[in-house]
Amino acid sequence: MYDKRLIYKDLKTNFMGQKIVILDNTDSTNLRIRAAAENREENGTLIIAENQSKGRGQIGTNWFSAPGESISMSLLVYPSNIKDYNLSVIPLAVGLAVSESLRYIVKKEFELKWPNDILLKSKKICGILCEKFTSQGKICMAIGIGINVNNKIIPQKLENRATSLLIAEKREFKRETIISQILNIFETLYYRLQSNNTPEEIINEYKSKCVSIGKNIKFIKNRQTFLGKIVDISLQGELIVKNEYGNYINLNSSKSIIGFLQN
């Protein structure tokens, strides 16, 4: 079970995680964040669950979490002070915060796979799901983060594509320390999104760690299937793809079905 005191001990934020709710079991921490918004919970409220029965990934996929071993958590933010064109960059800022936190703690480099995966040695170790919604007349965002920390076993169907810190590093890690570090770094990036007219610095930092650039993909846009190559990431956090006909297309993760191909 989590020790809330250990999270607060290393927490240096103004509002991220200043209220923490720890649950033994829940359906989905992102769903609990929606309920928290309906109850007018404060900005930066963090919900952590030991076990999720309906954890979700990108595009409706399931997210497996091991009780007592992995991190399953969601943040509630009210991004009213962030310009609309910067809202779509929040998921990339979360990815940066997670990768930088893990790098600081594990002393290894982590890679980013657009839009929501963190990789260690080319295997997925973290998934992120950011969902924008409206509640009580406010724009809200549920920021879900799932990390394989001390997982001893990865399900057989995933073991070629996923790993945990314990499996990769042969040692256990304090989940509370990881959570505090993520909140500290993400709040700094969040303030930068509030103050900057364009998120160019954050996008450039993300691109420097992103393994998706240069990859070949298959995607569906306007009900047509195309092949293309990822050449860049826009200031709105979209992929810029050069398709098979030489045209450049921007792809948003919420509107385009994307499959990465072997290069």
mmCIF file of N, CA, C and O in Angstrom, residues 209-263:
data_model
loop_
_atom_site.group_PDB
_atom_site.id
_atom_site.type_symbol
_atom_site.label_atom_id
_atom_site.label_comp_id
_atom_site.label_asym_id
_atom_site.label_seq_id
_atom_site.Cartn_x
_atom_site.Cartn_y
_atom_site.Cartn_z
ATOM 1 N N LYS A 209 13.786 13.300 -27.777
ATOM 2 C CA LYS A 209 13.667 11.966 -27.172
ATOM 3 C C LYS A 209 12.707 11.061 -27.933
ATOM 4 O O LYS A 209 12.501 9.912 -27.531
ATOM 5 N N CYS A 210 12.093 11.574 -28.991
ATOM 6 C CA CYS A 210 11.020 10.856 -29.661
ATOM 7 C C CYS A 210 11.581 9.913 -30.733
ATOM 8 O O CYS A 210 12.240 10.346 -31.672
ATOM 9 N N VAL A 211 11.288 8.617 -30.577
ATOM 10 C CA VAL A 211 11.788 7.624 -31.533
ATOM 11 C C VAL A 211 10.858 7.456 -32.734
ATOM 12 O O VAL A 211 11.158 6.694 -33.652
ATOM 13 N N SER A 212 9.723 8.161 -32.720
ATOM 14 C CA SER A 212 8.754 8.011 -33.807
ATOM 15 C C SER A 212 9.178 8.743 -35.079
ATOM 16 O O SER A 212 8.793 8.339 -36.184
ATOM 17 N N ILE A 213 9.954 9.822 -34.918
ATOM 18 C CA ILE A 213 10.367 10.603 -36.087
ATOM 19 C C ILE A 213 11.274 9.752 -36.970
ATOM 20 O O ILE A 213 12.222 9.130 -36.503
ATOM 21 N N GLY A 214 10.942 9.716 -38.251
ATOM 22 C CA GLY A 214 11.677 8.891 -39.196
ATOM 23 C C GLY A 214 11.064 7.528 -39.431
ATOM 24 O O GLY A 214 11.490 6.804 -40.334
ATOM 25 N N LYS A 215 10.032 7.181 -38.651
ATOM 26 C CA LYS A 215 9.386 5.882 -38.797
ATOM 27 C C LYS A 215 8.362 5.901 -39.928
ATOM 28 O O LYS A 215 7.730 6.922 -40.205
ATOM 29 N N ASN A 216 8.183 4.754 -40.551
ATOM 30 C CA ASN A 216 7.135 4.578 -41.553
ATOM 31 C C ASN A 216 5.842 4.159 -40.868
ATOM 32 O O ASN A 216 5.868 3.388 -39.897
ATOM 33 N N ILE A 217 4.719 4.681 -41.345
ATOM 34 C CA ILE A 217 3.434 4.352 -40.738
ATOM 35 C C ILE A 217 2.367 4.129 -41.802
ATOM 36 O O ILE A 217 2.509 4.542 -42.947
ATOM 37 N N LYS A 218 1.322 3.454 -41.359
ATOM 38 C CA LYS A 218 0.092 3.347 -42.145
ATOM 39 C C LYS A 218 -0.980 4.077 -41.364
ATOM 40 O O LYS A 218 -1.096 3.900 -40.150
ATOM 41 N N PHE A 219 -1.752 4.932 -42.035
ATOM 42 C CA PHE A 219 -2.753 5.710 -41.308
ATOM 43 C C PHE A 219 -4.013 5.856 -42.143
ATOM 44 O O PHE A 219 -4.006 5.693 -43.368
ATOM 45 N N ILE A 220 -5.082 6.143 -41.454
ATOM 46 C CA ILE A 220 -6.383 6.342 -42.094
ATOM 47 C C ILE A 220 -6.800 7.789 -41.887
ATOM 48 O O ILE A 220 -6.809 8.284 -40.758
ATOM 49 N N LYS A 221 -7.095 8.469 -42.947
ATOM 50 C CA LYS A 221 -7.569 9.849 -42.871
ATOM 51 C C LYS A 221 -8.670 10.019 -43.917
ATOM 52 O O LYS A 221 -8.483 9.652 -45.076
ATOM 53 N N ASN A 222 -9.797 10.587 -43.462
ATOM 54 C CA ASN A 222 -10.959 10.760 -44.345
ATOM 55 C C ASN A 222 -11.352 9.444 -45.024
ATOM 56 O O ASN A 222 -11.652 9.405 -46.215
ATOM 57 N N ARG A 223 -11.291 8.374 -44.241
ATOM 58 C CA ARG A 223 -11.691 7.027 -44.683
ATOM 59 C C ARG A 223 -10.799 6.444 -45.770
ATOM 60 O O ARG A 223 -11.141 5.447 -46.395
ATOM 61 N N GLN A 224 -9.643 7.041 -45.973
ATOM 62 C CA GLN A 224 -8.693 6.511 -46.934
ATOM 63 C C GLN A 224 -7.442 6.052 -46.195
ATOM 64 O O GLN A 224 -7.025 6.667 -45.207
ATOM 65 N N THR A 225 -6.833 4.983 -46.665
ATOM 66 C CA THR A 225 -5.619 4.452 -46.048
ATOM 67 C C THR A 225 -4.398 4.907 -46.838
ATOM 68 O O THR A 225 -4.370 4.830 -48.068
ATOM 69 N N PHE A 226 -3.380 5.388 -46.111
ATOM 70 C CA PHE A 226 -2.167 5.893 -46.729
ATOM 71 C C PHE A 226 -0.947 5.278 -46.055
ATOM 72 O O PHE A 226 -1.008 4.822 -44.914
ATOM 73 N N LEU A 227 0.157 5.285 -46.775
ATOM 74 C CA LEU A 227 1.467 5.005 -46.200
ATOM 75 C C LEU A 227 2.229 6.312 -46.142
ATOM 76 O O LEU A 227 2.021 7.210 -46.963
ATOM 77 N N GLY A 228 3.105 6.445 -45.158
ATOM 78 C CA GLY A 228 3.872 7.672 -45.063
ATOM 79 C C GLY A 228 5.047 7.534 -44.119
ATOM 80 O O GLY A 228 5.268 6.477 -43.514
ATOM 81 N N LYS A 229 5.806 8.605 -44.010
ATOM 82 C CA LYS A 229 6.965 8.654 -43.122
ATOM 83 C C LYS A 229 6.836 9.873 -42.212
ATOM 84 O O LYS A 229 6.536 10.974 -42.681
ATOM 85 N N ILE A 230 7.047 9.668 -40.917
ATOM 86 C CA ILE A 230 6.967 10.766 -39.955
ATOM 87 C C ILE A 230 8.211 11.631 -40.097
ATOM 88 O O ILE A 230 9.343 11.136 -39.979
ATOM 89 N N VAL A 231 8.014 12.915 -40.352
ATOM 90 C CA VAL A 231 9.158 13.807 -40.567
ATOM 91 C C VAL A 231 9.319 14.849 -39.466
ATOM 92 O O VAL A 231 10.394 15.420 -39.304
ATOM 93 N N ASP A 232 8.261 15.091 -38.685
ATOM 94 C CA ASP A 232 8.369 16.138 -37.657
ATOM 95 C C ASP A 232 7.150 16.085 -36.741
ATOM 96 O O ASP A 232 6.223 15.288 -36.960
ATOM 97 N N ILE A 233 7.145 16.938 -35.722
ATOM 98 C CA ILE A 233 6.006 17.127 -34.831
ATOM 99 C C ILE A 233 5.675 18.614 -34.816
ATOM 100 O O ILE A 233 6.565 19.455 -34.661
ATOM 101 N N SER A 234 4.412 18.947 -35.016
ATOM 102 C CA SER A 234 4.002 20.348 -35.117
ATOM 103 C C SER A 234 3.963 21.005 -33.743
ATOM 104 O O SER A 234 4.051 20.344 -32.704
ATOM 105 N N LEU A 235 3.781 22.326 -33.735
ATOM 106 C CA LEU A 235 3.670 23.065 -32.473
ATOM 107 C C LEU A 235 2.369 22.760 -31.746
ATOM 108 O O LEU A 235 2.200 23.144 -30.589
ATOM 109 N N GLN A 236 1.449 22.065 -32.401
ATOM 110 C CA GLN A 236 0.209 21.609 -31.748
ATOM 111 C C GLN A 236 0.322 20.152 -31.302
ATOM 112 O O GLN A 236 -0.661 19.536 -30.884
ATOM 113 N N GLY A 237 1.514 19.586 -31.379
ATOM 114 C CA GLY A 237 1.733 18.223 -30.929
ATOM 115 C C GLY A 237 1.302 17.157 -31.903
ATOM 116 O O GLY A 237 1.228 15.981 -31.550
ATOM 117 N N GLU A 238 1.027 17.538 -33.165
ATOM 118 C CA GLU A 238 0.596 16.577 -34.169
ATOM 119 C C GLU A 238 1.805 16.026 -34.932
ATOM 120 O O GLU A 238 2.827 16.699 -35.069
ATOM 121 N N LEU A 239 1.643 14.806 -35.439
ATOM 122 C CA LEU A 239 2.659 14.272 -36.329
ATOM 123 C C LEU A 239 2.572 14.975 -37.681
ATOM 124 O O LEU A 239 1.482 15.208 -38.194
ATOM 125 N N ILE A 240 3.723 15.277 -38.258
ATOM 126 C CA ILE A 240 3.783 15.756 -39.637
ATOM 127 C C ILE A 240 4.326 14.598 -40.462
ATOM 128 O O ILE A 240 5.433 14.118 -40.233
ATOM 129 N N VAL A 241 3.489 14.123 -41.386
ATOM 130 C CA VAL A 241 3.804 12.927 -42.156
ATOM 131 C C VAL A 241 3.884 13.277 -43.637
ATOM 132 O O VAL A 241 3.036 14.000 -44.163
ATOM 133 N N LYS A 242 4.905 12.760 -44.312
ATOM 134 C CA LYS A 242 4.985 12.860 -45.758
ATOM 135 C C LYS A 242 4.422 11.568 -46.329
ATOM 136 O O LYS A 242 4.977 10.478 -46.099
ATOM 137 N N ASN A 243 3.291 11.670 -47.035
ATOM 138 C CA ASN A 243 2.650 10.438 -47.499
ATOM 139 C C ASN A 243 3.290 9.927 -48.788
ATOM 140 O O ASN A 243 4.231 10.525 -49.326
ATOM 141 N N GLU A 244 2.784 8.799 -49.249
ATOM 142 C CA GLU A 244 3.378 8.114 -50.399
ATOM 143 C C GLU A 244 3.323 8.931 -51.681
ATOM 144 O O GLU A 244 4.036 8.635 -52.650
ATOM 145 N N TYR A 245 2.486 9.983 -51.693
ATOM 146 C CA TYR A 245 2.356 10.826 -52.886
ATOM 147 C C TYR A 245 3.164 12.120 -52.755
ATOM 148 O O TYR A 245 3.060 13.009 -53.596
ATOM 149 N N GLY A 246 3.924 12.220 -51.643
ATOM 150 C CA GLY A 246 4.759 13.398 -51.449
ATOM 151 C C GLY A 246 4.067 14.554 -50.777
ATOM 152 O O GLY A 246 4.640 15.646 -50.666
ATOM 153 N N ASN A 247 2.828 14.363 -50.328
ATOM 154 C CA ASN A 247 2.090 15.422 -49.639
ATOM 155 C C ASN A 247 2.347 15.351 -48.132
ATOM 156 O O ASN A 247 2.513 14.273 -47.567
ATOM 157 N N TYR A 248 2.330 16.517 -47.500
ATOM 158 C CA TYR A 248 2.526 16.589 -46.051
ATOM 159 C C TYR A 248 1.167 16.687 -45.352
ATOM 160 O O TYR A 248 0.318 17.498 -45.729
ATOM 161 N N ILE A 249 0.975 15.855 -44.352
ATOM 162 C CA ILE A 249 -0.297 15.773 -43.638
ATOM 163 C C ILE A 249 -0.034 15.815 -42.143
ATOM 164 O O ILE A 249 0.900 15.176 -41.644
ATOM 165 N N ASN A 250 -0.847 16.588 -41.416
ATOM 166 C CA ASN A 250 -0.769 16.604 -39.959
ATOM 167 C C ASN A 250 -1.760 15.595 -39.385
ATOM 168 O O ASN A 250 -2.929 15.575 -39.767
ATOM 169 N N LEU A 251 -1.289 14.757 -38.460
ATOM 170 C CA LEU A 251 -2.121 13.722 -37.862
ATOM 171 C C LEU A 251 -2.284 13.963 -36.375
ATOM 172 O O LEU A 251 -1.304 14.093 -35.641
ATOM 173 N N ASN A 252 -3.537 14.030 -35.951
ATOM 174 C CA ASN A 252 -3.869 14.172 -34.539
ATOM 175 C C ASN A 252 -4.202 12.798 -33.986
ATOM 176 O O ASN A 252 -4.946 12.039 -34.598
ATOM 177 N N SER A 253 -3.680 12.457 -32.815
ATOM 178 C CA SER A 253 -3.841 11.101 -32.270
ATOM 179 C C SER A 253 -5.288 10.746 -32.000
ATOM 180 O O SER A 253 -5.660 9.572 -32.029
ATOM 181 N N SER A 254 -6.135 11.737 -31.741
ATOM 182 C CA SER A 254 -7.526 11.434 -31.423
ATOM 183 C C SER A 254 -8.386 11.245 -32.673
ATOM 184 O O SER A 254 -9.521 10.792 -32.582
ATOM 185 N N LYS A 255 -7.858 11.579 -33.854
ATOM 186 C CA LYS A 255 -8.667 11.530 -35.063
ATOM 187 C C LYS A 255 -8.115 10.609 -36.142
ATOM 188 O O LYS A 255 -8.787 10.325 -37.111
ATOM 189 N N SER A 256 -6.897 10.150 -36.000
ATOM 190 C CA SER A 256 -6.274 9.329 -37.032
ATOM 191 C C SER A 256 -5.884 7.980 -36.448
ATOM 192 O O SER A 256 -5.313 7.917 -35.373
ATOM 193 N N ILE A 257 -6.197 6.905 -37.150
ATOM 194 C CA ILE A 257 -5.790 5.570 -36.735
ATOM 195 C C ILE A 257 -4.420 5.317 -37.325
ATOM 196 O O ILE A 257 -4.234 5.350 -38.542
ATOM 197 N N ILE A 258 -3.460 5.050 -36.455
ATOM 198 C CA ILE A 258 -2.067 5.006 -36.905
ATOM 199 C C ILE A 258 -1.445 3.670 -36.532
ATOM 200 O O ILE A 258 -1.593 3.190 -35.417
ATOM 201 N N GLY A 259 -0.744 3.061 -37.473
ATOM 202 C CA GLY A 259 0.023 1.855 -37.194
ATOM 203 C C GLY A 259 1.458 2.067 -37.612
ATOM 204 O O GLY A 259 1.724 2.460 -38.754
ATOM 205 N N PHE A 260 2.376 1.843 -36.692
ATOM 206 C CA PHE A 260 3.804 2.001 -37.014
ATOM 207 C C PHE A 260 4.282 0.739 -37.723
ATOM 208 O O PHE A 260 3.994 -0.379 -37.306
ATOM 209 N N LEU A 261 5.021 0.917 -38.796
ATOM 210 C CA LEU A 261 5.505 -0.197 -39.598
ATOM 211 C C LEU A 261 6.991 -0.411 -39.344
ATOM 212 O O LEU A 261 7.702 0.489 -38.911
ATOM 213 N N GLN A 262 7.456 -1.610 -39.630
ATOM 214 C CA GLN A 262 8.890 -1.879 -39.529
ATOM 215 C C GLN A 262 9.624 -1.104 -40.608
ATOM 216 O O GLN A 262 9.275 -1.180 -41.785
ATOM 217 N N ASN A 263 10.641 -0.367 -40.208
ATOM 218 C CA ASN A 263 11.426 0.399 -41.201
ATOM 219 C C ASN A 263 12.419 -0.512 -41.917
ATOM 220 O O ASN A 263 12.909 -1.456 -41.355
#
